[in-house]
Amino acid sequence: ANWRYAHEEYEGDVQDVYAYKFKEYIEENSDHTLQVFRFGELGESDDIMEQTQAGILNFVNQSPGFTGALIPEAQIFFIPYLMPTDMETVVEFFRTSEAINENFPKLYADKGLELLKMYPEGEMVVTVDEPVTKPADFNNKKIRVMTNPLLSETYSAFGATPTPLPWGEVYGALQTNMIQGQENPIFWIESGGLYEVSPNLVFTKHGWFTTAMMANKSFYDGLSDEDKKLVQDAADFAFEEIIEHIDGLADESLAKIQEKSDDVTVTRLSDEQIEAFKERAPQVEEKFIEMTGDTGKELLNQFKEDLKEVQSE
Amino acid sequence: MSENSPDIEDDTGSYESGLPGFLGTIDTWIAKVEAVMLALGVILMAVNTCVNVVARYVFGEGLFFSGEINRILIILITFAGIGYAARHGRHIRMSAVYDALPTKARKVLMIFIALFTSAVMFFLCYYAYQYIETLYGRGRILPALGIEIWMIYIWAPIGFAITGIQYLLTAIKNLTSKDVYLSTGVKDGYSDTESEVL
Amino acid sequence: MATIMMLIMIGLLLLGFPMMVPLIAGAIYGFVMMFDGLGQMGTFIQQMMGGIRPASLIAVPMFILAADIMTRGQSADRLINMVMAFIGHVKGGLAISTATSCTLFGAVSGSTQATVVAVGSPLRPKMLKAGYSDPFTLALIINASDIAFLIPPSIGMIIYGVISETSIAELFIAGIGPGILILFMFSIYCLIYAYKNDVPTEERASWGQRAVAVRDAIWPLFFPVIIVGGIYGGIFSPTEAAAVCVLYAFLLEFVVFRSLKLADVYKIAKSTGLITAVVFILVAVGNGFSWIISFAQIPQAILSAVGVNEAGPVGVLIAICIAFFIACMFVDPIVVILVLTPIFAPAIQATGLDPVLVGVLITLQVAIGSATPPFGCDIFTAIAIFKRPYLEVIRGTPPFIIMLVAAAGLIIAFPDIALFLRDVAFRD
Ligand code: NA
Ligand code: NA
């Protein structure tokens, strides 16, 4: 059969690489074909999600941040310092976490979706008009956020003024100092040229940009056992490939940025400096529980347990 | 226009319903509501955006929901406006071939155009309603305002229905009168009422 | 499937259906073919609503509203008077003033039709009285108003920017160079025309009169200053600039000039709302239409059948220019941008063309096409506004079309005409 798969990023970005690895495995190991649609081809993130729910698309990649309106609990990834800070532990976390591998699939299933894989795209890096090392440095700084209450809460907690702005206006707004900063994985800061207008990179280690790949549930349930295994194996194959891909990606992107611009500064917060930011996290957790109720609370506790487990190893 | 006339030309000022009696009163009333929605929608959009700019520049913090309000207003203006444009025969069309036809043929063609367009509008009205039902079930919300999205989409089926009725009335008007009508109130031809000012 | 979709669209279009109907009918046919029935029509509605979702779309009603307030008030006339005071007296000065006024008014107005009304209404009688022929006058007004489409703000660029995800601020700044180039070409033609037909010149204004004209126009002249200053000063975004324009136009006409009454706001806003709705419903159905052609992967099929993939950047640019130019001879520019941009998007991406350059060329092409017989919509606007017969309106256009096509060729050959200012402003 011909299957259709849509994601939210452009050619060559992490989700696109994942999609094409998935396609490669499917097409090499079966007679099925897979058509990949990139950002904008079939609409925005919410649109492709609805089209998957309607069964027009078989597979979709949507980041939990965008899923917030559908599955509020998915916004948990916006809570700062909930995830490990170094790459190796993060990967381990995604492999072993009960929250990710057991709790989330249930939440997605309630919405008619078969969660196939959650994977990290990259560490969130803040770019600001001057280097930031403590919450007080964020005072009176307008930091662009996606229109999401929880993400706004995070930056309020850090002491900044969260300013929601459509992605298309971010570059211009940084250039004209309408806003003083924004956050994104480093490969986006590189490909979007954001460092040109916001040259001070701060590695706050407060979170990882996470994304999720899923299938329409009734489509998936209707597959033969053989095809189900094929889909699962393809998702696993693409996951391993993507881990390798993002491993070098952050350093590569940073090197490219530093080569292109002399104005760029890199600030990596020390453990001590991180503590000052970490102290502000409970405020965001409260907001999350307020928004999601008991299921959110349960999920949050599971996350913390999982985190302890990977860190104790 | 440029003569600085103290009275602003308003080519959609008056509207007479093609419906008789009580229904006509309702229709005229709907037309008035549409006009108010159009004007208020545009004014509120300007005010909302300017207030956001001032709030951000003077007080350092913009309105969190400003973008979502504009999104609501765009939908409001679009769907209040399509019915209003149908009433006044103002939808954009390529009329060159049509204009070259003799009156009789134009009349027949206009009846066909109006009926077909009306059918298409009712078709979209039905599917817009169905789509809203689906959205209602999924519970998607506007993140900043917390309003459910289906609520702001409700204008779509209403706008399609009103537009469909207008085109249906136009067909009836053409069937029952001597002249060719672009809408219930606008006669075909290069008259002032048809000219697209601006 | 693609062929039948196109036939349905062209058929209904030529019969004189409201333009949304051919798009909807074509899309419905596509959905039925793709999904064996009407089961997925919900996605068409979803995409319609998605089409009018982008925040930057509010710039369309805002720029129309600001231009309408200024046209019905005094700002437009004051700008024209100032231009006349300075160049009215040179050979062909009245014609050159008309072109210059279109350019200047273009700096505050987003639409060509608004410019035709604002500049054409007062200046056409003057030109006729001075001895310019009506076909020349009409052609000049129609085509010079195209400059308003290129000079920021521009509705065409906003729509292109929204659907191609290109920076509207960059598009705006890239339109200035080509706009001035065309003004220059038109001015030379006006000069030649005036010498050949020995058109008398206007009386030279004294420096005193000029000072008065400048003083009168100083407030409206602040428009571009406020827009540019506000955007580069970080006070507001290009989208928000449109609303600030409305605020400024309102203050000028109601407080400073006192040329309009508060009650007029309602009528002007209603008229703006009506035009906006007529445009936005097309944006909405256009988005639904392009979803189904994208889902069926029709653009890829068409482009490879035509061989665009092997044509290289310049070949793709020329193909784009021809397609947009011809389409706009028949269909409203906004519809053309909505339908054709997504079709060419894969080729633009594959060849690595600068989307800003493509946007400027597309804007120019739709402006030329819409002034070109047989069915360019500007021609019908002029017929409606000036009440002149078809043949008289189109008789003077060929030289202008030739100049505009030459301008397009120059921009393809020397992209810096468009990109130089953009690079200075954004890529330093
Ligand atoms: Na303009
Ligand atoms: Na034009």
mmCIF file of N, CA, C and O in Angstrom, chain C residues 66-113:
data_model
loop_
_atom_site.group_PDB
_atom_site.id
_atom_site.type_symbol
_atom_site.label_atom_id
_atom_site.label_comp_id
_atom_site.label_asym_id
_atom_site.label_seq_id
_atom_site.Cartn_x
_atom_site.Cartn_y
_atom_site.Cartn_z
ATOM 1 N N ALA C 66 -6.295 52.546 5.850
ATOM 2 C CA ALA C 66 -5.473 53.756 5.916
ATOM 3 C C ALA C 66 -5.534 54.500 4.586
ATOM 4 O O ALA C 66 -5.728 55.726 4.556
ATOM 5 N N ALA C 67 -5.401 53.774 3.474
ATOM 6 C CA ALA C 67 -5.426 54.426 2.164
ATOM 7 C C ALA C 67 -6.793 55.043 1.898
ATOM 8 O O ALA C 67 -6.897 56.137 1.337
ATOM 9 N N ASP C 68 -7.841 54.367 2.325
ATOM 10 C CA ASP C 68 -9.190 54.869 2.089
ATOM 11 C C ASP C 68 -9.429 56.159 2.869
ATOM 12 O O ASP C 68 -9.997 57.120 2.358
ATOM 13 N N ILE C 69 -8.969 56.173 4.112
ATOM 14 C CA ILE C 69 -9.119 57.389 4.918
ATOM 15 C C ILE C 69 -8.388 58.552 4.245
ATOM 16 O O ILE C 69 -8.917 59.657 4.115
ATOM 17 N N MET C 70 -7.181 58.277 3.736
ATOM 18 C CA MET C 70 -6.391 59.354 3.133
ATOM 19 C C MET C 70 -6.950 59.804 1.789
ATOM 20 O O MET C 70 -6.841 60.970 1.433
ATOM 21 N N THR C 71 -7.524 58.839 1.036
ATOM 22 C CA THR C 71 -8.083 59.202 -0.263
ATOM 23 C C THR C 71 -9.338 60.043 -0.082
ATOM 24 O O THR C 71 -9.550 61.027 -0.784
ATOM 25 N N ARG C 72 -10.154 59.650 0.866
ATOM 26 C CA ARG C 72 -11.398 60.395 1.077
ATOM 27 C C ARG C 72 -11.144 61.677 1.849
ATOM 28 O O ARG C 72 -11.944 62.591 1.829
ATOM 29 N N GLY C 73 -10.034 61.754 2.546
ATOM 30 C CA GLY C 73 -9.663 62.985 3.230
ATOM 31 C C GLY C 73 -8.790 63.829 2.323
ATOM 32 O O GLY C 73 -8.981 63.844 1.110
ATOM 33 N N GLN C 74 -7.800 64.490 2.871
ATOM 34 C CA GLN C 74 -6.999 65.421 2.080
ATOM 35 C C GLN C 74 -5.574 64.950 1.800
ATOM 36 O O GLN C 74 -4.895 65.531 0.962
ATOM 37 N N SER C 75 -5.120 63.925 2.495
ATOM 38 C CA SER C 75 -3.701 63.548 2.382
ATOM 39 C C SER C 75 -3.283 63.289 0.941
ATOM 40 O O SER C 75 -2.245 63.796 0.489
ATOM 41 N N ALA C 76 -4.091 62.516 0.199
ATOM 42 C CA ALA C 76 -3.716 62.156 -1.164
ATOM 43 C C ALA C 76 -3.575 63.408 -2.019
ATOM 44 O O ALA C 76 -2.584 63.580 -2.738
ATOM 45 N N ASP C 77 -4.549 64.315 -1.929
ATOM 46 C CA ASP C 77 -4.497 65.532 -2.742
ATOM 47 C C ASP C 77 -3.296 66.396 -2.387
ATOM 48 O O ASP C 77 -2.662 66.992 -3.245
ATOM 49 N N ARG C 78 -2.987 66.469 -1.115
ATOM 50 C CA ARG C 78 -1.855 67.302 -0.701
ATOM 51 C C ARG C 78 -0.542 66.752 -1.266
ATOM 52 O O ARG C 78 0.336 67.518 -1.656
ATOM 53 N N LEU C 79 -0.427 65.418 -1.296
ATOM 54 C CA LEU C 79 0.780 64.809 -1.875
ATOM 55 C C LEU C 79 0.866 65.138 -3.365
ATOM 56 O O LEU C 79 1.938 65.521 -3.877
ATOM 57 N N ILE C 80 -0.274 65.012 -4.060
ATOM 58 C CA ILE C 80 -0.277 65.286 -5.499
ATOM 59 C C ILE C 80 0.083 66.741 -5.773
ATOM 60 O O ILE C 80 0.896 67.050 -6.656
ATOM 61 N N ASN C 81 -0.493 67.655 -4.982
ATOM 62 C CA ASN C 81 -0.186 69.080 -5.182
ATOM 63 C C ASN C 81 1.292 69.365 -5.015
ATOM 64 O O ASN C 81 1.870 70.173 -5.740
ATOM 65 N N MET C 82 1.914 68.692 -4.070
ATOM 66 C CA MET C 82 3.333 68.934 -3.855
ATOM 67 C C MET C 82 4.150 68.467 -5.056
ATOM 68 O O MET C 82 5.035 69.185 -5.538
ATOM 69 N N VAL C 83 3.828 67.265 -5.552
ATOM 70 C CA VAL C 83 4.540 66.761 -6.729
ATOM 71 C C VAL C 83 4.373 67.727 -7.897
ATOM 72 O O VAL C 83 5.339 68.080 -8.580
ATOM 73 N N MET C 84 3.142 68.209 -8.109
ATOM 74 C CA MET C 84 2.863 69.135 -9.205
ATOM 75 C C MET C 84 3.679 70.416 -9.077
ATOM 76 O O MET C 84 4.182 70.954 -10.065
ATOM 77 N N ALA C 85 3.811 70.921 -7.853
ATOM 78 C CA ALA C 85 4.517 72.183 -7.642
ATOM 79 C C ALA C 85 5.971 72.067 -8.078
ATOM 80 O O ALA C 85 6.579 73.048 -8.504
ATOM 81 N N PHE C 86 6.521 70.864 -8.003
ATOM 82 C CA PHE C 86 7.943 70.717 -8.326
ATOM 83 C C PHE C 86 8.200 70.299 -9.774
ATOM 84 O O PHE C 86 9.154 70.770 -10.388
ATOM 85 N N ILE C 87 7.352 69.427 -10.321
ATOM 86 C CA ILE C 87 7.675 68.969 -11.677
ATOM 87 C C ILE C 87 6.594 69.278 -12.702
ATOM 88 O O ILE C 87 6.707 68.896 -13.848
ATOM 89 N N GLY C 88 5.556 70.002 -12.310
ATOM 90 C CA GLY C 88 4.476 70.310 -13.243
ATOM 91 C C GLY C 88 4.944 71.101 -14.449
ATOM 92 O O GLY C 88 4.413 70.945 -15.548
ATOM 93 N N HIS C 89 5.981 71.901 -14.277
ATOM 94 C CA HIS C 89 6.358 72.855 -15.319
ATOM 95 C C HIS C 89 7.313 72.284 -16.369
ATOM 96 O O HIS C 89 7.492 72.860 -17.410
ATOM 97 N N VAL C 90 7.928 71.140 -16.106
ATOM 98 C CA VAL C 90 8.865 70.611 -17.109
ATOM 99 C C VAL C 90 8.076 70.009 -18.272
ATOM 100 O O VAL C 90 6.869 69.809 -18.173
ATOM 101 N N LYS C 91 8.781 69.725 -19.368
ATOM 102 C CA LYS C 91 8.092 69.150 -20.527
ATOM 103 C C LYS C 91 7.514 67.798 -20.119
ATOM 104 O O LYS C 91 8.223 66.956 -19.562
ATOM 105 N N GLY C 92 6.222 67.576 -20.394
ATOM 106 C CA GLY C 92 5.585 66.327 -19.974
ATOM 107 C C GLY C 92 5.391 66.263 -18.478
ATOM 108 O O GLY C 92 5.133 65.198 -17.925
ATOM 109 N N GLY C 93 5.502 67.418 -17.825
ATOM 110 C CA GLY C 93 5.502 67.443 -16.363
ATOM 111 C C GLY C 93 4.239 66.886 -15.745
ATOM 112 O O GLY C 93 4.294 66.191 -14.715
ATOM 113 N N LEU C 94 3.093 67.174 -16.386
ATOM 114 C CA LEU C 94 1.834 66.693 -15.828
ATOM 115 C C LEU C 94 1.808 65.158 -15.820
ATOM 116 O O LEU C 94 1.396 64.536 -14.830
ATOM 117 N N ALA C 95 2.276 64.565 -16.919
ATOM 118 C CA ALA C 95 2.297 63.103 -17.014
ATOM 119 C C ALA C 95 3.290 62.515 -16.014
ATOM 120 O O ALA C 95 2.992 61.535 -15.319
ATOM 121 N N ILE C 96 4.464 63.141 -15.947
ATOM 122 C CA ILE C 96 5.477 62.641 -15.003
ATOM 123 C C ILE C 96 4.966 62.793 -13.569
ATOM 124 O O ILE C 96 5.188 61.912 -12.730
ATOM 125 N N SER C 97 4.265 63.902 -13.327
ATOM 126 C CA SER C 97 3.693 64.093 -11.986
ATOM 127 C C SER C 97 2.706 62.988 -11.661
ATOM 128 O O SER C 97 2.633 62.520 -10.514
ATOM 129 N N THR C 98 1.930 62.591 -12.659
ATOM 130 C CA THR C 98 0.953 61.520 -12.430
ATOM 131 C C THR C 98 1.669 60.234 -12.024
ATOM 132 O O THR C 98 1.299 59.584 -11.042
ATOM 133 N N ALA C 99 2.717 59.883 -12.773
ATOM 134 C CA ALA C 99 3.472 58.676 -12.449
ATOM 135 C C ALA C 99 4.120 58.796 -11.070
ATOM 136 O O ALA C 99 4.092 57.849 -10.268
ATOM 137 N N THR C 100 4.690 59.975 -10.795
ATOM 138 C CA THR C 100 5.354 60.165 -9.503
ATOM 139 C C THR C 100 4.346 60.111 -8.359
ATOM 140 O O THR C 100 4.624 59.531 -7.303
ATOM 141 N N SER C 101 3.174 60.718 -8.598
ATOM 142 C CA SER C 101 2.148 60.690 -7.549
ATOM 143 C C SER C 101 1.709 59.254 -7.267
ATOM 144 O O SER C 101 1.463 58.889 -6.115
ATOM 145 N N CYS C 102 1.602 58.452 -8.329
ATOM 146 C CA CYS C 102 1.252 57.045 -8.124
ATOM 147 C C CYS C 102 2.297 56.370 -7.252
ATOM 148 O O CYS C 102 1.969 55.590 -6.355
ATOM 149 N N THR C 103 3.571 56.658 -7.507
ATOM 150 C CA THR C 103 4.644 56.061 -6.723
ATOM 151 C C THR C 103 4.569 56.513 -5.269
ATOM 152 O O THR C 103 4.643 55.702 -4.347
ATOM 153 N N LEU C 104 4.396 57.818 -5.099
ATOM 154 C CA LEU C 104 4.359 58.374 -3.752
ATOM 155 C C LEU C 104 3.137 57.863 -2.994
ATOM 156 O O LEU C 104 3.224 57.483 -1.829
ATOM 157 N N PHE C 105 1.999 57.858 -3.692
ATOM 158 C CA PHE C 105 0.804 57.363 -3.029
ATOM 159 C C PHE C 105 0.937 55.866 -2.768
ATOM 160 O O PHE C 105 0.399 55.354 -1.785
ATOM 161 N N GLY C 106 1.683 55.209 -3.645
ATOM 162 C CA GLY C 106 1.953 53.785 -3.433
ATOM 163 C C GLY C 106 2.653 53.529 -2.115
ATOM 164 O O GLY C 106 2.518 52.463 -1.532
ATOM 165 N N ALA C 107 3.389 54.515 -1.633
ATOM 166 C CA ALA C 107 4.110 54.349 -0.374
ATOM 167 C C ALA C 107 3.167 54.350 0.819
ATOM 168 O O ALA C 107 3.575 54.024 1.920
ATOM 169 N N VAL C 108 1.934 54.744 0.618
ATOM 170 C CA VAL C 108 0.986 54.656 1.729
ATOM 171 C C VAL C 108 -0.148 53.696 1.429
ATOM 172 O O VAL C 108 -0.922 53.342 2.308
ATOM 173 N N SER C 109 -0.255 53.271 0.163
ATOM 174 C CA SER C 109 -1.408 52.455 -0.199
ATOM 175 C C SER C 109 -0.970 51.067 -0.628
ATOM 176 O O SER C 109 0.060 50.896 -1.257
ATOM 177 N N GLY C 110 -1.771 50.080 -0.304
ATOM 178 C CA GLY C 110 -1.402 48.711 -0.633
ATOM 179 C C GLY C 110 -2.018 48.207 -1.921
ATOM 180 O O GLY C 110 -1.678 47.138 -2.393
ATOM 181 N N SER C 111 -2.935 48.943 -2.536
ATOM 182 C CA SER C 111 -3.621 48.379 -3.688
ATOM 183 C C SER C 111 -3.555 49.300 -4.898
ATOM 184 O O SER C 111 -3.506 50.518 -4.788
ATOM 185 N N THR C 112 -3.540 48.694 -6.083
ATOM 186 C CA THR C 112 -3.472 49.500 -7.299
ATOM 187 C C THR C 112 -4.793 50.214 -7.544
ATOM 188 O O THR C 112 -4.807 51.335 -8.040
ATOM 189 N N GLN C 113 -5.884 49.556 -7.187
ATOM 190 C CA GLN C 113 -7.179 50.181 -7.445
ATOM 191 C C GLN C 113 -7.344 51.458 -6.642
ATOM 192 O O GLN C 113 -7.854 52.461 -7.141
#
